[in-house]
Coordinates of C-alpha atoms in Angstrom, one line a residue:
X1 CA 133.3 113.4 72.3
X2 CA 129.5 113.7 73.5
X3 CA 128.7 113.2 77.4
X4 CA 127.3 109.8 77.9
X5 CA 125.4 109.7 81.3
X6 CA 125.8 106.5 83.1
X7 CA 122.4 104.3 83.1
X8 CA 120.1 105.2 86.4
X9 CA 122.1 108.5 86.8
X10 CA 119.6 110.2 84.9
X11 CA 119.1 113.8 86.4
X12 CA 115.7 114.5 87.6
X13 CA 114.2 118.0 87.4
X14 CA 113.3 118.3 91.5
X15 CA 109.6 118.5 92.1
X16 CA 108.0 121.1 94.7
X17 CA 106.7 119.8 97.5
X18 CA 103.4 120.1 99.1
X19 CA 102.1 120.3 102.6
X20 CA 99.3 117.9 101.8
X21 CA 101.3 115.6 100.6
X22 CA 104.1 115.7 103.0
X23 CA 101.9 115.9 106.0
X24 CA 100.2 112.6 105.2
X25 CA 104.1 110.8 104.5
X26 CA 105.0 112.1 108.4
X27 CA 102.1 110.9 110.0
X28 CA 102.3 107.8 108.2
X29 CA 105.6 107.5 109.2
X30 CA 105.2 108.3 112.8
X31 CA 102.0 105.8 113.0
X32 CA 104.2 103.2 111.6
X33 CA 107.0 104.3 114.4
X34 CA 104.2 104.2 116.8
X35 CA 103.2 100.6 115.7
X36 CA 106.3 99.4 115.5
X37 CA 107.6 100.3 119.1
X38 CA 104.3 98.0 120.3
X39 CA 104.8 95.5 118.3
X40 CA 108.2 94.7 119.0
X41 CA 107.1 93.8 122.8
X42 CA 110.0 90.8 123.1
X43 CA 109.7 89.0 126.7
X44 CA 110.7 90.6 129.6
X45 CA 113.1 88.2 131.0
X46 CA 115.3 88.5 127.7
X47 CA 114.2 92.5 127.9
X48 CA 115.7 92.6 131.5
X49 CA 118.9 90.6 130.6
X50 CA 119.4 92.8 127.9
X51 CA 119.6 96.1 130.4
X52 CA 121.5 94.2 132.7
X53 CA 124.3 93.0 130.4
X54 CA 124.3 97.1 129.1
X55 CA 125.0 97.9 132.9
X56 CA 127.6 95.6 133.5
X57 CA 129.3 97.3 130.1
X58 CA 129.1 100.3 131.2
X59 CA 130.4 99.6 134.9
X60 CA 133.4 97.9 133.4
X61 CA 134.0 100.6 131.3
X62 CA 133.3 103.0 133.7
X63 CA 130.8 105.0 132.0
X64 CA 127.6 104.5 134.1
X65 CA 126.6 108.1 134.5
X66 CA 123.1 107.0 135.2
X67 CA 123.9 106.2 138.6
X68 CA 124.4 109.8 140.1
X69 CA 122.6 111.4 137.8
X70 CA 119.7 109.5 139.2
X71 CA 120.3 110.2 142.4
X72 CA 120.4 114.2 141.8
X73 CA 117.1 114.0 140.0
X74 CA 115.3 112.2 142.8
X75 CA 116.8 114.1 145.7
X76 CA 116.2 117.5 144.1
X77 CA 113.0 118.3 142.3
X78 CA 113.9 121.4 141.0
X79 CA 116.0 119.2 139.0
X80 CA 113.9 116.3 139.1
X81 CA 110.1 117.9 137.8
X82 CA 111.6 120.4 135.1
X83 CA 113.5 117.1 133.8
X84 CA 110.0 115.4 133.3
X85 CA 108.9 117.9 131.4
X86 CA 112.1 117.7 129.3
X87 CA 111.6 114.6 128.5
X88 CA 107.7 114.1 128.7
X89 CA 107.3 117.0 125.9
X90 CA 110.3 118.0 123.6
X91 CA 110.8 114.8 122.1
X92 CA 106.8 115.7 120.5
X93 CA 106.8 119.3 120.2
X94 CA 110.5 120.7 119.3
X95 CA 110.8 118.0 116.0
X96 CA 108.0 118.7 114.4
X97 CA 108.4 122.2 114.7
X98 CA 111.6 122.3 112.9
X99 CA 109.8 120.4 110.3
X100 CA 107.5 122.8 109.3
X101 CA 109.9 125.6 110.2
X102 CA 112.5 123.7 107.5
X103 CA 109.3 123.2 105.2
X104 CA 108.3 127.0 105.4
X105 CA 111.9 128.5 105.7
X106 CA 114.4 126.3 104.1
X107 CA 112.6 124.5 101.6
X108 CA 115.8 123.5 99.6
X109 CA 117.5 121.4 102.8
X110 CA 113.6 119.8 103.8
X111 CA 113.9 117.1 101.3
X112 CA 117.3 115.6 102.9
X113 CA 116.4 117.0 106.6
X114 CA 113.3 114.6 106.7
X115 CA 114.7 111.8 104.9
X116 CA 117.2 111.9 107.1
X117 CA 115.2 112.0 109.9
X118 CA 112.9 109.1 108.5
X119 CA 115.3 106.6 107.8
X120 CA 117.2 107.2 110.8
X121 CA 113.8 106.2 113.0
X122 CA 113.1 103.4 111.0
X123 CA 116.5 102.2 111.9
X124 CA 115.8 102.8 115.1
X125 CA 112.7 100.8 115.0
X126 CA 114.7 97.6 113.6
X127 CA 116.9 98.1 117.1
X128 CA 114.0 98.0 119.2
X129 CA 112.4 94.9 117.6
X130 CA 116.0 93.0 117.6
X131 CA 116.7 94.1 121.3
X132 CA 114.4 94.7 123.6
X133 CA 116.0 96.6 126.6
X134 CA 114.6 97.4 130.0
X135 CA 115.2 100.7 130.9
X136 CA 117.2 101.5 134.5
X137 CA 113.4 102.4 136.2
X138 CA 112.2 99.4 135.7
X139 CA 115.0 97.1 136.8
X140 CA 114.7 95.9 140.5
X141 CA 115.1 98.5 143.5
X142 CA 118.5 96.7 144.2
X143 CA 120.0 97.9 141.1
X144 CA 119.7 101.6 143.2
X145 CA 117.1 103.1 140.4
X146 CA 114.3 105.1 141.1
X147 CA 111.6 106.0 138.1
X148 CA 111.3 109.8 138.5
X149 CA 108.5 110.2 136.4
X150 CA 106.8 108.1 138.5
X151 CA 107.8 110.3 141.4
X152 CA 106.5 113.5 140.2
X153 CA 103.8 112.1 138.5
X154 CA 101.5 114.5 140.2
X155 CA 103.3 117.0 139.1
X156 CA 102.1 116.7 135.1
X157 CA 100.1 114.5 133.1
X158 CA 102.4 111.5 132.7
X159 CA 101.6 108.5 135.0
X160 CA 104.0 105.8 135.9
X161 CA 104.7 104.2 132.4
X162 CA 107.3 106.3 130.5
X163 CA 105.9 109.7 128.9
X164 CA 102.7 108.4 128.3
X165 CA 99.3 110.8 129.9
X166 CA 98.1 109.4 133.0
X167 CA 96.0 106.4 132.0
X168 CA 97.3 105.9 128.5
X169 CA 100.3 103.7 129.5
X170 CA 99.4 100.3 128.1
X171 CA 99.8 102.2 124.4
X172 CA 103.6 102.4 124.5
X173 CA 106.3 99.9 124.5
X174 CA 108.4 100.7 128.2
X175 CA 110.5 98.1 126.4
X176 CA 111.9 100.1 123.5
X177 CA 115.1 101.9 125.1
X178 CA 117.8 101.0 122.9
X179 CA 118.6 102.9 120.7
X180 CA 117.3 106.6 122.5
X181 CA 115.3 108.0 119.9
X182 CA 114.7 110.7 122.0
X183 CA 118.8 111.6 122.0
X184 CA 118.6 110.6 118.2
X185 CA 115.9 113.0 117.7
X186 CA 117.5 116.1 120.1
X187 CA 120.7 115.5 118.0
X188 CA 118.7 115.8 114.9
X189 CA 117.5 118.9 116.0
X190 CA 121.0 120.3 117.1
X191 CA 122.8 119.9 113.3
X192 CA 119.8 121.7 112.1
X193 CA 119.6 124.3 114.6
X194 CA 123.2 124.5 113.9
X195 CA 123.3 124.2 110.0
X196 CA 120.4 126.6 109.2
X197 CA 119.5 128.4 112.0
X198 CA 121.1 131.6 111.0
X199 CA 122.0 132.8 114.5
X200 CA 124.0 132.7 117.2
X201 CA 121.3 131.4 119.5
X202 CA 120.2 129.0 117.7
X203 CA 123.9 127.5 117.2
X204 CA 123.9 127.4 121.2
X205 CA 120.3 126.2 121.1
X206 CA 121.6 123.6 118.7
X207 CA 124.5 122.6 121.2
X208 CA 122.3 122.7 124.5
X209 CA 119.6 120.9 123.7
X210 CA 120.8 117.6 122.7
X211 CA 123.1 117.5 125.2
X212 CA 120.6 118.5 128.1
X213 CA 118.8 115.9 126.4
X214 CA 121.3 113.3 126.8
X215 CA 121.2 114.3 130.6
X216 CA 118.0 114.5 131.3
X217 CA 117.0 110.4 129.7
X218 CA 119.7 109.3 132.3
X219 CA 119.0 111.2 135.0
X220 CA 115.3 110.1 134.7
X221 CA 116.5 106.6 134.4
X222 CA 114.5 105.8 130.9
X223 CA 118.0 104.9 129.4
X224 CA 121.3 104.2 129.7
X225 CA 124.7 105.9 128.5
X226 CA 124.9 103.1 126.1
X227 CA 121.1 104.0 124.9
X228 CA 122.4 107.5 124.4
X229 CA 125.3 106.1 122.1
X230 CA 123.4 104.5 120.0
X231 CA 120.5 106.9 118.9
X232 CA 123.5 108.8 118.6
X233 CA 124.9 106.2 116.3
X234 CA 121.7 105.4 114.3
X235 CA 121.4 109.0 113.5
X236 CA 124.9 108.7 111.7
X237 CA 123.6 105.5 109.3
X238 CA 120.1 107.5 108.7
X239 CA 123.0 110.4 107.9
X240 CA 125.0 107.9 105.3
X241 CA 121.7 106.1 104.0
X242 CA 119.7 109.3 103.0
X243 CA 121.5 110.1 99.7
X244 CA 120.8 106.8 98.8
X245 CA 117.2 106.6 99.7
X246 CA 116.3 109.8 98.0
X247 CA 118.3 108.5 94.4
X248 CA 115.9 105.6 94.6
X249 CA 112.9 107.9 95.5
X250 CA 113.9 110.1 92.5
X251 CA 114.6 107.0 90.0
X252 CA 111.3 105.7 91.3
X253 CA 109.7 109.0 90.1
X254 CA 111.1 109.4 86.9
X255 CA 110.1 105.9 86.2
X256 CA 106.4 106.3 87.3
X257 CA 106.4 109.8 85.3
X258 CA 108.1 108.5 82.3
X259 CA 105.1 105.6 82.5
X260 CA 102.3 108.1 82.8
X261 CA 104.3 110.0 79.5
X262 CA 104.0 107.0 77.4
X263 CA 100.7 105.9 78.2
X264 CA 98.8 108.5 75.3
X265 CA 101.9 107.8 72.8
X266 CA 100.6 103.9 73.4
X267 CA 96.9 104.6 72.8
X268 CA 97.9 106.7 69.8
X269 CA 99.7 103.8 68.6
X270 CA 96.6 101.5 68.8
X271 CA 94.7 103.6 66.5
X272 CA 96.7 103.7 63.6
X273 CA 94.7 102.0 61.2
X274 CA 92.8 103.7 59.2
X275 CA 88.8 104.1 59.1
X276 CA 87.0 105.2 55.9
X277 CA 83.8 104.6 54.8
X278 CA 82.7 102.6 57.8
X279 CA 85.4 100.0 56.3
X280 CA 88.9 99.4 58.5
X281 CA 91.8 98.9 56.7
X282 CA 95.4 97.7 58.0
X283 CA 98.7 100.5 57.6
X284 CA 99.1 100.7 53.4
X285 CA 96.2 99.0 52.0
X286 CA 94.4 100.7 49.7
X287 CA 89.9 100.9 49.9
X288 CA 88.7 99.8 46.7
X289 CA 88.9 102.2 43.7
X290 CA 91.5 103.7 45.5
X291 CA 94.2 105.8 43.2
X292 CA 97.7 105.5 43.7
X293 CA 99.2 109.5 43.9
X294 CA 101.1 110.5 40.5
X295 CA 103.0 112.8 42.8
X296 CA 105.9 112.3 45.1
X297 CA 105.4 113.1 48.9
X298 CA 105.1 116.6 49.4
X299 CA 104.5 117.7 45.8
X300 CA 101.8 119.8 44.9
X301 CA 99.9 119.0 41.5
X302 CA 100.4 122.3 38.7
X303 CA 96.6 123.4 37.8
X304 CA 95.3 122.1 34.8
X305 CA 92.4 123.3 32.6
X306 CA 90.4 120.0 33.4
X307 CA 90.5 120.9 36.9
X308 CA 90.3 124.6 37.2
X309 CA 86.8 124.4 36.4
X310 CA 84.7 125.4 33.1
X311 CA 85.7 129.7 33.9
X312 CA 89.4 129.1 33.8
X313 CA 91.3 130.3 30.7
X314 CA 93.1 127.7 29.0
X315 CA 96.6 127.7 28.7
X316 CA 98.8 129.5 25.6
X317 CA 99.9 126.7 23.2

């Protein structure tokens, strides 16, 4: 029995992608991230509640790393300053890389890789707007936190307000800590790393790095365990959700394409009448003095001597 493919199953012959057109997608994406963080500024009381109720979780559960961590970080700055470099730079410079290295290198996983990536942040950006969490440096000094990057602000170009340059710390939102897209992000990094790198440095790479990662937002005190967790956690539904967002984006296409397709076939329609004469007649009417065909469709008429012309010899009787 023939194959019947289920409606909206359709296969759909993959298109190659382009830097200028993928370029413009990720920056789009990443202004609307950008955007989004700011305008999900909540209030700060609710904000501050919100960080304290995490704590209290996490100290029942004993699982408040941030605590000694902290402490290291501020007490050592051979710790402390590389740290805030960690986490002041990676976050922009080692994601993007992969992108174009995936782009460049390992064009058939891209497509998923950055969908994956993309719907994970957006998810991400629905947590910050629902809960807006104050990190562990901004709570009050009794809490026993102290804001490292603040500390060895002369150290870079950060100032006092999260990773933002010196100056430039009224464009972020120091409210947007839960989930850690910074941990979400490193742990991106570390499948692919680990799925495609090809080596066994960059399998260890792929290991280290969002796990120093991990260490490094807690011991700075932008974020809690439970921050960590859930970037962690959002990563997994942008995981689960891509499939499904790149079988819409591929139904979406083969509809717009199938559109653009039928769009001549339309126009052809619309000129089937036909135009003789400088008179427009409608599908099987005939123009005036207009003979019918003696012959059936596709039958040629035999030659007679009426129509071969006065120098054709007549036919044998």
């Amino acid at each position: 029995m023939p194959q019947t493919e289920t409606p909206g199953t359709e296969a759909v012959v993959p298109t190659r992608l382009r830097w200028w057109t993928e370029l413009p997608l990720i920056l789009l994406v990443y202004a609307c991230y950008s955007a989004g963080r700011l305008l999900a500024r909540g209030d700060v009381t609710t904000a501050v509640d919100h960080g304290l109720a995490i704590l209290r979780i996490e100290k029942f559960l004993y699982i408040n790393a941030e605590h000694p961590l902290n402490r290291l970080f501020t007490n050592e700055a051979w710790i402390g300053v590389p740290a805030d470099f960690w986490y002041a730079s990676l976050h922009y410079l080692v994601t993007p890389v992969l992108l174009v290295w995936l782009f460049r290198s390992r064009s058939l996983h891209y497509r998923a890789a950055r969908t994956w990536l993309m719907t994970s942040t957006f998810i991400g950006l629905i947590g910050f707007t629902l809960l807006p969490t104050c990190p562990p440096r901004l709570l009050a000094a009794e809490y026993g936190f102290v804001d490292t990057m603040a500390q060895y602000s002369s150290w870079g170009w950060w100032g006092g307000e999260a990773s933002a340059p010196r100056g430039l710390g009224g464009m972020t939102n120091q409210y947007a800590a839960m989930p850690s897209l910074h941990v979400g992000w490193a742990l991106w990094c570390g499948v692919i790393l680990w799925r495609h790198g090809g080596t066994r440095a960059a399998k260890v790479a792929g290991v280290v790095y969002p796990l120093v990662t991990t260490i490094v937002v807690m011991g700075t005190a932008n974020h809690y365990f439970l921050d960590a967790a859930a970037g962690a956690a959002v990563m997994g539904a942008g995981l689960l959700l891509a499939p499904l967002v790149m079988r819409r984006a591929d139904r979406l296409r083969a509809w717009n394409a199938a559109r653009v397709a039928s769009a001549p076939a339309a126009a052809q329609d619309a000129q089937t009448s036909i135009v003789s004469g400088g008179c427009q007649t409608s599908p099987g009417e005939r123009i005036p003095r207009q003979r019918e065909s003696r012959f059936g469709p596709g039958a040629e008429p035999d030659a007679s001597p009426s129509d071969a012309g006065d120098g054709a010899p007549a036919a044998a009787r």
